[in-house]
Amino acid sequence: METKPNLNIDRSVGDFHYDVDYEFDAGIGLSEKTIDYICDVKKDPDWIRAFRKEALRKFNAMPMPTNWASHDLDNIVFENIRYYLSQGTQPKRSWDDVPEDVKRTFERLGIPEQERKFLAGVEAQFDSEAAYSNIKAAVGEQGVIFVGSTEGLQKHPEIFKKWFGKVIPTGDNKFSALNSAVFSGGSFIYIPPGVKVKHPLQAYFRINAENFGQFERTLIIADEGSEVMYMEGCTAPKFETSTLHSAVVELVALKGAKIQYITVQNWSANVFNLVTKRGLAHEEAEIKWIDCNIGSRLTMKYPGVIMKGRKARGEVISIALAGDGQHQDTGAKMVHAADETTSNIVSKSISLGSGRSTYRGLVQIGRHLKGCKNNTECDALLINTESRTDTYPAITVRGKENACQHEASVSKISAEQIFYMQQRTSCNNSRWNIRSSSSASSTLRWKARSVERSKVENEHHTYGKYRCGDIRMARLVCRGAINRLGGIRELPHPVPQGRILEVRQPQGPRPLRVRRSPTRRQRRPPHQRLHRTRRVGRKACPWQQHSPSSRIVATGGRHF
């Protein structure tokens, strides 16, 4: 009998909607008349109108990318979607001025409370336009610009036009072309040189209408030596018909700047989430994407960084949870275009029920470059037999003086392991506690308390060539800590003194090696030890070769 864990994720938080009387409605279907209506309502300049119509032409000419992507895309009927709905084009600066039904929506989601507690600025988008946008006075006095994309285009055209559409071209893909044709909403942020915004800026995107498409466009520019953190969240009610969300996000980090972009996506199960995100990092700049996807019917999202300047750095940490009826198609793109650039990709996915997770990664290092480094870690966890995971890495390294490494693992949790974790860990009522960490090596971890060896003396689990008589192995499997040789790579947590780690061979009960964790004296640096070196077999105990803070390491070889 297969055990189905309860992940305790409340997907009903955003599953509500209100009947709203919209002042502006572009109707159903997409044509040049739709483009003209949006331009007239938003009072776009002529170059934006021409930009939109050119994008529409490219969108109609491009085929649906089902030759490599999911065939579920064929279920999107573009002629049944409403492309623009709003109650007005100008956002309010006070929650008291926001329409009551809209304010009630965001109060239920907790946005005003979060703004009062710790946010430097908030933008709340309701369907096609921002209903509320505000920034704290102290941050505004530093010269920081945080407005909607429409307001940024109208009030700051000299900055907006310089970078708009330069990181992600109109014809990059079919859905970036669609966004370029009908974009509305999103954030425009400019951080002056040397300004470091201490508190995060946040945007919240809410879909309220049925048969609707949301197409926000976000542009963030961090000038030289500046730093900013931007967070976005999104929810939508669940309808019987499909909803489309297709956004474009462009980041520009000039010399020495740092941008951190965090996304928590919890769309309802009827939403197609098709997003294009990319950053441009100049000399010694850093762009970091933290992407968490737990909702939607189909998500296709691959944040990328183009490292244009010397010593630029790009990082993507992607977390995906695919439940029943969900397909999380996520990944990252890293393009090294200068010497001594560094990129890091960490992808963690969990598939349960009939869910499917997919990782697609692209790493490119040119022939003429030197000193470039890339690290990619891709770990997938399957909860049951119906779950599915796929990995499609594409790594191109042409130079001789560059380094690139890729590590991937797939683990499956059996019903027996789930039973043990439910009985012997801190989980209550079959709830699994999943938490993310800023450390790339421990992005996901199952919190499990180790138990005394005496309680599990006769309970063994087989992993590769070895078995372990301790429930800690379940935690190791979840973290992907089993190396390619079938042994234990490392224990990710300190072992109390006196705890015995026992590794057994499948053929018999005789242990390969038995040792206790180091005592306080043995944890001292080598120059402070006054006792003789203990030996196990032909080699010294491994704890005497490491500093006090190092982890205990065991290998699956002939000796420790």
Coordinates of C-alpha atoms in Angstrom, one line a residue:
M1 CA 0.0 0.0 0.0
E2 CA 1.5 3.3 -1.1
T3 CA 1.6 6.1 1.4
K4 CA 0.6 9.6 0.2
P5 CA 2.3 12.4 2.2
N6 CA 0.5 15.5 3.1
L7 CA 2.7 18.4 2.2
N8 CA 0.6 20.9 4.2
I9 CA 0.6 23.6 1.5
D10 CA -2.5 25.7 1.7
R11 CA -3.4 26.2 -1.9
S12 CA -6.7 27.8 -1.1
V13 CA -5.2 31.1 0.2
G14 CA -5.7 32.8 -3.2
D15 CA -8.8 30.7 -4.3
F16 CA -11.4 33.5 -4.1
H17 CA -12.5 36.3 -6.4
Y18 CA -14.9 39.2 -6.4
D19 CA -17.2 40.5 -9.1
V20 CA -15.7 43.7 -10.4
D21 CA -17.0 46.4 -12.8
Y22 CA -14.1 47.1 -15.1
E23 CA -13.9 50.6 -16.7
F24 CA -11.7 49.3 -19.6
D25 CA -12.1 46.0 -21.4
A26 CA -10.4 45.2 -24.7
G27 CA -12.8 42.2 -25.3
I28 CA -12.0 38.7 -26.4
G29 CA -9.4 37.8 -29.0
L30 CA -6.1 39.3 -30.3
S31 CA -5.7 41.5 -33.3
E32 CA -4.4 44.9 -34.3
K33 CA -7.6 46.5 -32.9
T34 CA -6.7 45.0 -29.5
I35 CA -3.3 46.6 -29.7
D36 CA -4.8 50.0 -30.7
Y37 CA -7.3 49.8 -27.8
I38 CA -4.5 49.2 -25.3
C39 CA -2.3 52.0 -26.7
D40 CA -5.2 54.4 -26.6
V41 CA -6.2 53.6 -23.0
K42 CA -2.6 53.8 -21.8
K43 CA -1.7 56.8 -24.0
D44 CA 1.4 55.1 -25.3
P45 CA 3.8 57.0 -27.5
D46 CA 4.1 56.2 -31.2
W47 CA 7.3 54.1 -30.8
I48 CA 5.5 51.8 -28.3
R49 CA 2.6 51.4 -30.6
A50 CA 4.9 50.4 -33.4
F51 CA 6.8 48.1 -31.1
R52 CA 3.6 46.3 -30.1
K53 CA 2.5 45.8 -33.7
E54 CA 5.8 44.4 -34.7
A55 CA 5.7 42.0 -31.8
L56 CA 2.2 40.9 -32.8
R57 CA 3.5 40.1 -36.3
K58 CA 6.3 38.0 -34.9
F59 CA 4.0 36.2 -32.5
N60 CA 1.6 35.2 -35.3
A61 CA 4.6 34.0 -37.4
M62 CA 6.1 31.8 -34.8
P63 CA 4.9 28.2 -34.3
M64 CA 4.0 26.8 -30.9
P65 CA 7.2 25.2 -29.4
T66 CA 5.6 21.8 -29.0
N67 CA 8.6 20.2 -30.8
W68 CA 10.5 20.4 -27.6
A69 CA 8.0 21.6 -25.0
S70 CA 4.9 20.1 -23.5
H71 CA 2.0 19.4 -25.9
D72 CA -0.3 20.8 -23.2
L73 CA 0.4 24.2 -24.9
D74 CA -2.0 23.2 -27.7
N75 CA -4.8 23.6 -25.2
I76 CA -4.3 27.4 -25.0
V77 CA -6.9 29.1 -27.2
F78 CA -5.6 32.6 -27.7
E79 CA -8.9 33.7 -29.3
N80 CA -10.8 33.0 -26.1
I81 CA -8.6 35.2 -23.8
R82 CA -9.3 38.7 -22.6
Y83 CA -6.0 40.7 -23.0
Y84 CA -6.8 43.9 -21.1
L85 CA -9.0 44.6 -18.0
S86 CA -8.6 47.5 -15.6
Q87 CA -10.5 49.9 -13.4
G88 CA -8.0 52.7 -14.2
T89 CA -4.5 53.2 -15.4
Q90 CA -3.1 55.3 -12.5
P91 CA -2.2 53.4 -9.3
K92 CA -3.1 54.8 -5.9
R93 CA -0.5 56.0 -3.3
S94 CA -2.7 55.1 -0.3
W95 CA -4.7 52.0 0.5
D96 CA -7.6 54.3 1.5
D97 CA -7.9 55.4 -2.1
V98 CA -7.9 51.9 -3.6
P99 CA -11.4 50.6 -4.7
E100 CA -13.0 48.6 -1.9
D101 CA -13.2 45.3 -3.7
V102 CA -9.6 45.5 -4.8
K103 CA -8.4 46.6 -1.3
R104 CA -10.4 43.7 0.2
T105 CA -8.6 41.3 -2.0
F106 CA -5.1 42.4 -1.0
E107 CA -6.0 42.7 2.7
R108 CA -7.1 39.1 2.6
L109 CA -3.7 38.2 1.1
G110 CA -1.9 40.3 3.8
I111 CA -0.1 42.7 1.5
P112 CA -0.7 46.0 3.5
E113 CA 0.4 44.2 6.7
Q114 CA 3.7 43.1 5.1
E115 CA 4.3 46.6 3.8
R116 CA 4.0 48.1 7.3
K117 CA 6.3 45.5 8.8
F118 CA 9.4 45.3 6.7
L119 CA 9.0 46.3 3.0
A120 CA 10.7 49.4 1.5
G121 CA 8.1 49.6 -1.2
V122 CA 5.0 47.7 -2.6
E123 CA 3.3 47.5 -5.9
A124 CA 0.0 45.5 -6.1
Q125 CA -1.3 44.7 -9.6
F126 CA -4.9 43.7 -10.1
D127 CA -5.5 42.1 -13.5
S128 CA -3.9 44.4 -16.1
E129 CA -2.9 47.4 -14.1
A130 CA -1.3 48.3 -10.7
A131 CA -4.0 49.3 -8.2
Y132 CA -1.5 50.5 -5.6
S133 CA 2.1 51.6 -5.8
N134 CA 4.1 53.2 -3.0
I135 CA 7.7 53.6 -1.7
K136 CA 8.9 54.7 1.7
A137 CA 9.9 58.3 1.9
A138 CA 13.5 57.4 3.2
V139 CA 14.1 55.2 0.1
G140 CA 12.6 57.7 -2.3
E141 CA 14.9 60.4 -0.9
Q142 CA 17.9 58.3 -2.0
G143 CA 16.7 58.7 -5.6
V144 CA 15.3 55.2 -5.9
I145 CA 12.5 55.0 -8.6
F146 CA 9.9 52.3 -7.9
V147 CA 6.8 52.7 -10.1
G148 CA 4.7 50.7 -12.5
S149 CA 5.9 50.1 -16.0
T150 CA 3.3 52.5 -17.4
E151 CA 4.3 55.3 -15.1
G152 CA 8.0 54.6 -15.7
L153 CA 7.5 54.9 -19.5
Q154 CA 5.6 58.2 -19.1
K155 CA 7.7 59.9 -16.4
H156 CA 11.2 58.4 -17.0
P157 CA 11.4 57.8 -20.8
E158 CA 15.2 58.6 -21.0
I159 CA 16.0 55.6 -18.7
F160 CA 13.1 53.3 -19.7
K161 CA 13.7 53.5 -23.5
K162 CA 17.5 52.9 -23.1
W163 CA 17.1 49.4 -21.7
F164 CA 13.5 48.4 -22.6
G165 CA 13.6 45.3 -24.8
K166 CA 17.4 45.2 -24.9
V167 CA 18.0 42.2 -22.6
I168 CA 15.1 40.1 -24.1
P169 CA 14.4 40.8 -27.7
T170 CA 10.9 40.7 -29.0
G171 CA 11.5 37.6 -31.1
D172 CA 13.3 35.7 -28.4
N173 CA 10.4 33.2 -28.2
K174 CA 6.7 33.1 -29.0
F175 CA 5.5 34.1 -25.6
S176 CA 8.0 37.0 -25.2
A177 CA 6.6 38.3 -28.5
L178 CA 3.0 37.9 -27.1
N179 CA 4.0 39.9 -24.0
S180 CA 5.7 42.6 -26.1
A181 CA 2.5 43.0 -28.0
V182 CA 0.0 43.3 -25.1
F183 CA 2.2 44.0 -22.0
S184 CA 0.6 46.0 -19.2
G185 CA 1.6 46.4 -15.6
G186 CA 4.7 45.2 -14.0
S187 CA 7.4 47.2 -12.2
F188 CA 10.0 49.8 -13.2
I189 CA 12.9 50.2 -10.8
Y190 CA 16.0 52.3 -11.0
I191 CA 18.7 52.3 -8.2
P192 CA 21.1 55.3 -8.4
P193 CA 24.9 54.7 -8.2
G194 CA 26.1 53.6 -4.8
V195 CA 22.7 53.3 -3.2
K196 CA 22.0 50.1 -1.3
V197 CA 18.4 49.5 -0.5
K198 CA 18.4 47.7 2.8
H199 CA 14.8 46.4 2.8
P200 CA 13.2 44.5 -0.1
L201 CA 10.9 45.9 -2.7
Q202 CA 7.8 43.8 -3.4
A203 CA 5.3 43.3 -6.1
Y204 CA 2.2 41.2 -6.0
F205 CA 0.3 40.1 -9.1
R206 CA -3.3 39.1 -8.7
I207 CA -5.6 37.6 -11.4
N208 CA -9.2 38.0 -10.6
A209 CA -11.1 37.6 -13.9
E210 CA -11.9 34.4 -15.8
N211 CA -10.6 33.8 -19.3
F212 CA -8.0 36.4 -18.7
G213 CA -4.3 36.8 -19.6
Q214 CA -1.9 38.8 -17.4
F215 CA 1.2 40.2 -19.2
E216 CA 3.2 42.3 -16.9
R217 CA 6.6 43.7 -17.9
T218 CA 9.3 44.3 -15.3
L219 CA 12.5 46.3 -15.8
I220 CA 15.1 46.7 -13.0
I221 CA 18.2 48.8 -13.5
A222 CA 20.9 48.8 -10.8
D223 CA 23.5 51.5 -11.5
E224 CA 27.1 51.2 -10.5
G225 CA 27.8 49.9 -7.0
S226 CA 24.1 49.7 -6.0
E227 CA 22.2 46.8 -4.4
V228 CA 18.6 45.9 -4.4
M229 CA 16.4 42.9 -3.5
Y230 CA 13.0 42.5 -5.3
M231 CA 10.4 40.0 -4.3
E232 CA 7.2 39.0 -6.2
G233 CA 4.3 36.8 -5.4
C234 CA 1.3 35.8 -7.4
T235 CA -2.0 34.0 -6.9
A236 CA -5.3 33.5 -8.8
P237 CA -8.6 31.8 -8.1
K238 CA -9.3 28.5 -9.7
F239 CA -11.7 28.5 -12.6
E240 CA -12.9 25.8 -14.9
T241 CA -11.4 27.5 -17.9
S242 CA -7.8 28.1 -18.6
T243 CA -6.0 31.3 -17.5
L244 CA -2.7 32.6 -19.1
H245 CA 0.1 34.3 -17.4
S246 CA 3.0 35.4 -19.7
A247 CA 5.5 37.8 -18.2
V248 CA 8.8 39.3 -19.2
V249 CA 11.5 40.4 -16.7
E250 CA 14.6 42.2 -17.7
L251 CA 17.4 43.0 -15.2
V252 CA 20.4 45.2 -15.8
A253 CA 23.3 45.3 -13.3
L254 CA 25.9 47.8 -14.1
K255 CA 29.5 47.7 -12.8
G256 CA 29.7 46.4 -9.3
A257 CA 25.9 46.3 -8.8
K258 CA 24.0 43.4 -7.2
I259 CA 20.4 42.4 -7.9
Q260 CA 18.5 39.6 -6.1
Y261 CA 15.2 38.6 -7.6
I262 CA 12.9 36.3 -5.6
T263 CA 9.7 34.7 -6.9
V264 CA 7.2 32.6 -5.1
Q265 CA 4.6 31.4 -7.6
N266 CA 1.4 29.8 -6.3
W267 CA -0.9 30.1 -9.3
S268 CA -4.1 28.0 -9.3
A269 CA -4.2 24.7 -11.1
N270 CA -5.8 26.2 -14.3
V271 CA -3.1 28.7 -15.0
F272 CA -0.5 28.4 -17.8
N273 CA 2.6 30.1 -16.4
L274 CA 4.9 31.0 -19.3
V275 CA 7.6 33.5 -18.3
T276 CA 10.8 34.8 -19.8
K277 CA 13.4 36.1 -17.3
R278 CA 16.9 37.3 -18.1
G279 CA 19.6 39.5 -16.6
L280 CA 22.6 41.4 -18.0
A281 CA 25.6 41.5 -15.6
H282 CA 28.4 44.0 -16.4
E283 CA 31.9 44.0 -14.9
E284 CA 32.0 42.6 -11.3
A285 CA 28.2 42.7 -11.1
E286 CA 26.1 40.0 -9.6
I287 CA 22.6 38.8 -10.5
K288 CA 20.9 36.1 -8.4
W289 CA 17.5 34.5 -9.1
I290 CA 15.7 32.6 -6.4
D291 CA 12.7 30.9 -8.0
C292 CA 10.0 28.9 -6.2
N293 CA 7.3 27.2 -8.2
I294 CA 4.5 25.4 -6.4
G295 CA 1.4 26.2 -8.4
S296 CA 0.0 26.4 -11.9
R297 CA -1.0 23.7 -14.4
L298 CA 2.1 24.2 -16.6
T299 CA 5.1 26.3 -15.8
M300 CA 7.8 27.1 -18.3
K301 CA 10.4 29.3 -16.8
Y302 CA 14.2 29.4 -17.2
P303 CA 15.8 32.5 -15.6
G304 CA 19.1 33.4 -17.2
V305 CA 22.1 35.6 -16.8
I306 CA 24.3 37.0 -19.5
M307 CA 27.7 37.7 -17.9
K308 CA 28.9 40.5 -20.2
G309 CA 31.6 42.1 -18.0
R310 CA 34.8 40.6 -16.5
K311 CA 34.3 38.9 -13.1
A312 CA 30.6 39.0 -13.4
R313 CA 28.6 36.4 -11.5
G314 CA 25.2 34.8 -12.1
E315 CA 23.3 32.4 -9.9
V316 CA 20.0 30.6 -10.1
I317 CA 18.4 28.7 -7.3
S318 CA 15.3 26.9 -8.5
I319 CA 12.8 25.0 -6.4
A320 CA 9.8 23.2 -8.0
L321 CA 7.0 21.1 -6.5
A322 CA 4.8 19.2 -9.0
G323 CA 1.6 17.7 -7.6
D324 CA -1.3 15.9 -9.3
G325 CA -1.9 17.3 -12.7
Q326 CA 1.0 19.7 -12.6
H327 CA 4.1 20.0 -14.8
Q328 CA 6.9 22.2 -13.6
D329 CA 9.2 22.8 -16.5
T330 CA 12.0 24.9 -15.0
G331 CA 15.7 25.5 -15.3
A332 CA 18.3 28.1 -16.0
K333 CA 20.5 29.7 -18.7
M334 CA 24.0 30.9 -18.1
V335 CA 25.9 32.6 -20.9
H336 CA 29.5 33.5 -20.2
A337 CA 30.6 36.4 -22.4
A338 CA 33.7 37.7 -20.6
D339 CA 36.8 36.4 -18.8
E340 CA 36.7 35.2 -15.2
T341 CA 33.0 35.0 -15.0
T342 CA 31.3 32.6 -12.5
S343 CA 27.9 31.0 -12.6
N344 CA 26.1 28.6 -10.3
I345 CA 22.9 26.6 -10.9
V346 CA 21.1 24.7 -8.1
S347 CA 17.8 23.0 -9.1
K348 CA 15.7 21.0 -6.7
S349 CA 12.5 19.4 -7.7
I350 CA 9.9 17.2 -6.0
S351 CA 7.3 15.2 -7.9
L352 CA 4.4 13.5 -6.2
G353 CA 1.2 11.9 -7.3
S354 CA 1.0 12.2 -11.1
G355 CA 3.1 15.3 -11.1
R356 CA 6.0 15.9 -13.5
S357 CA 9.1 18.0 -13.0
T358 CA 11.5 18.9 -15.8
Y359 CA 14.9 20.6 -15.6
R360 CA 16.3 22.3 -18.7
G361 CA 19.7 23.9 -18.3
L362 CA 21.9 25.9 -20.7
V363 CA 25.5 26.8 -20.1
Q364 CA 27.7 28.4 -22.7
I365 CA 31.4 29.3 -22.5
G366 CA 33.0 30.7 -25.6
R367 CA 36.3 29.6 -27.1
H368 CA 38.1 32.9 -26.6
L369 CA 37.3 33.1 -22.8
K370 CA 39.6 32.3 -19.9
G371 CA 39.1 31.7 -16.2
C372 CA 35.3 31.0 -16.4
K373 CA 33.7 28.7 -13.9
N374 CA 30.3 27.0 -13.8
N375 CA 28.7 24.6 -11.2
T376 CA 25.4 22.9 -11.8
E377 CA 23.6 20.8 -9.3
C378 CA 20.3 19.1 -10.3
D379 CA 18.5 16.9 -7.7
A380 CA 15.1 15.4 -8.2
L381 CA 12.9 13.5 -5.7
L382 CA 10.2 11.1 -6.7
I383 CA 7.6 10.4 -4.0
N384 CA 5.7 7.5 -5.7
T385 CA 5.6 5.3 -8.7
E386 CA 3.4 7.6 -10.8
S387 CA 5.7 10.6 -10.4
R388 CA 8.0 11.6 -13.2
T389 CA 11.1 13.7 -13.6
D390 CA 13.2 14.7 -16.7
T391 CA 16.5 16.4 -17.1
Y392 CA 17.8 18.1 -20.3
P393 CA 21.2 19.8 -19.6
A394 CA 23.0 21.5 -22.5
I395 CA 26.6 22.5 -21.7
T396 CA 29.0 24.0 -24.2
V397 CA 32.5 24.7 -23.1
R398 CA 34.9 25.5 -25.9
G399 CA 37.9 27.1 -24.2
K400 CA 40.8 25.2 -22.6
E401 CA 41.2 27.3 -19.5
N402 CA 37.7 27.1 -18.1
A403 CA 36.0 24.8 -15.6
C404 CA 32.6 23.3 -15.6
Q405 CA 31.0 20.7 -13.5
H406 CA 27.6 19.1 -13.5
E407 CA 26.1 16.9 -10.8
A408 CA 22.7 15.3 -10.9
S409 CA 20.8 12.8 -8.8
V410 CA 17.4 11.2 -8.7
S411 CA 16.0 9.6 -5.6
K412 CA 12.8 7.8 -4.8
I413 CA 11.2 7.7 -1.4
S414 CA 9.6 4.3 -0.7
A415 CA 6.5 3.8 1.4
E416 CA 8.7 2.2 4.1
Q417 CA 10.9 5.3 4.3
I418 CA 7.9 7.5 4.5
F419 CA 6.5 5.4 7.3
Y420 CA 9.8 5.6 9.3
M421 CA 10.0 9.4 8.9
Q422 CA 6.4 9.8 10.0
Q423 CA 6.9 7.7 13.1
R424 CA 10.4 8.9 14.2
T425 CA 10.8 12.5 13.1
S426 CA 9.4 15.8 14.1
C427 CA 6.5 15.5 11.6
N428 CA 3.0 15.6 13.0
N429 CA 0.0 13.9 11.3
S430 CA 2.0 12.8 8.2
R431 CA 3.1 16.4 7.5
W432 CA 6.4 16.9 5.9
N433 CA 8.3 20.0 6.7
I434 CA 10.1 21.3 3.7
R435 CA 12.2 24.4 4.0
S436 CA 14.5 26.3 1.7
S437 CA 18.0 27.5 2.7
S438 CA 20.2 30.2 1.2
S439 CA 23.0 27.7 1.1
A440 CA 23.3 26.2 -2.4
S441 CA 24.4 22.8 -1.0
S442 CA 21.3 22.5 1.2
T443 CA 18.5 24.2 -0.7
L444 CA 16.0 21.6 0.3
R445 CA 16.2 19.4 3.4
W446 CA 13.9 17.1 5.2
K447 CA 14.0 17.9 8.9
A448 CA 14.4 14.6 10.6
R449 CA 15.6 13.9 14.1
S450 CA 18.1 11.1 14.4
V451 CA 17.1 8.3 16.8
E452 CA 19.1 6.1 19.1
R453 CA 20.8 3.2 17.4
S454 CA 19.4 0.8 20.0
K455 CA 15.9 1.5 18.8
V456 CA 16.7 0.7 15.2
E457 CA 19.3 -2.0 15.8
N458 CA 17.5 -4.5 13.6
E459 CA 16.1 -2.2 11.0
H460 CA 18.1 -1.9 7.9
H461 CA 17.6 0.0 4.6
T462 CA 19.5 -0.9 1.4
Y463 CA 21.1 2.0 -0.6
G464 CA 23.3 0.9 -3.4
K465 CA 25.8 -1.6 -2.1
Y466 CA 25.4 -0.9 1.6
R467 CA 22.8 -0.8 4.3
C468 CA 22.6 1.4 7.3
G469 CA 21.0 0.7 10.7
D470 CA 19.9 4.3 11.3
I471 CA 17.0 6.4 10.1
R472 CA 19.5 9.2 9.3
M473 CA 19.8 7.5 5.9
A474 CA 16.4 8.7 4.9
R475 CA 17.5 12.2 5.4
L476 CA 20.7 11.6 3.4
V477 CA 18.7 10.2 0.5
C478 CA 16.4 13.3 0.5
R479 CA 19.5 15.5 0.3
G480 CA 21.1 13.5 -2.5
A481 CA 24.0 12.7 -0.3
I482 CA 24.6 9.2 -1.8
N483 CA 27.7 9.3 -4.0
R484 CA 28.1 7.6 -7.3
L485 CA 30.1 4.7 -5.8
G486 CA 27.2 3.7 -3.6
G487 CA 28.6 4.9 -0.3
I488 CA 27.8 7.8 2.0
R489 CA 29.3 11.1 0.9
E490 CA 28.8 13.1 4.1
L491 CA 26.7 13.5 7.1
P492 CA 25.0 16.9 6.9
H493 CA 24.5 17.3 10.6
P494 CA 26.8 16.9 13.7
V495 CA 26.6 13.6 15.4
P496 CA 26.6 13.7 19.3
Q497 CA 29.4 12.1 21.2
G498 CA 29.0 8.4 21.7
R499 CA 26.7 7.9 18.7
I500 CA 27.7 4.9 16.6
L501 CA 27.5 5.0 12.8
E502 CA 27.3 1.5 11.4
V503 CA 27.5 0.5 7.8
R504 CA 26.7 -3.1 6.9
Q505 CA 27.1 -5.2 3.8
P506 CA 24.0 -6.8 2.3
Q507 CA 25.6 -10.3 2.5
G508 CA 25.9 -10.5 6.3
P509 CA 25.5 -8.6 9.6
R510 CA 29.2 -8.1 10.2
P511 CA 29.9 -4.4 10.1
L512 CA 32.6 -3.0 7.8
R513 CA 33.7 -0.4 10.2
V514 CA 32.3 0.8 13.6
R515 CA 33.5 4.0 15.1
R516 CA 32.2 6.6 17.5
S517 CA 32.0 10.3 16.9
P518 CA 35.1 12.3 18.0
T519 CA 35.5 13.4 21.6
R520 CA 36.2 17.0 22.6
R521 CA 39.9 16.4 22.6
Q522 CA 39.9 14.8 19.2
R523 CA 38.1 17.8 17.8
R524 CA 41.0 20.0 18.6
P525 CA 43.4 21.2 15.9
P526 CA 46.4 18.8 15.3
H527 CA 48.9 21.1 17.0
Q528 CA 46.8 21.0 20.2
R529 CA 46.5 17.2 20.5
L530 CA 48.7 15.6 23.2
H531 CA 47.6 12.0 22.7
R532 CA 48.6 9.4 20.2
T533 CA 46.8 8.9 16.9
R534 CA 44.3 6.1 17.1
R535 CA 44.1 3.8 14.1
V536 CA 41.4 1.8 12.4
G537 CA 42.9 -0.8 10.2
R538 CA 45.8 0.8 8.2
K539 CA 44.6 4.5 8.3
A540 CA 44.1 7.1 10.9
C541 CA 40.6 8.0 12.0
P542 CA 39.3 10.6 9.6
W543 CA 38.2 13.0 12.3
Q544 CA 41.8 13.6 13.1
Q545 CA 42.4 15.0 9.7
H546 CA 39.9 17.8 9.9
S547 CA 39.2 20.9 11.8
P548 CA 36.7 21.0 14.7
S549 CA 33.9 22.4 12.6
S550 CA 34.3 19.9 9.7
R551 CA 31.7 17.2 9.0
I552 CA 32.2 13.5 9.5
V553 CA 32.9 11.8 6.2
A554 CA 32.5 8.1 5.3
T555 CA 33.2 6.6 1.9
G556 CA 32.1 3.3 0.3
G557 CA 35.6 2.2 -0.4
R558 CA 37.8 -0.4 1.2
H559 CA 38.6 1.6 4.3
F560 CA 37.7 5.0 5.8

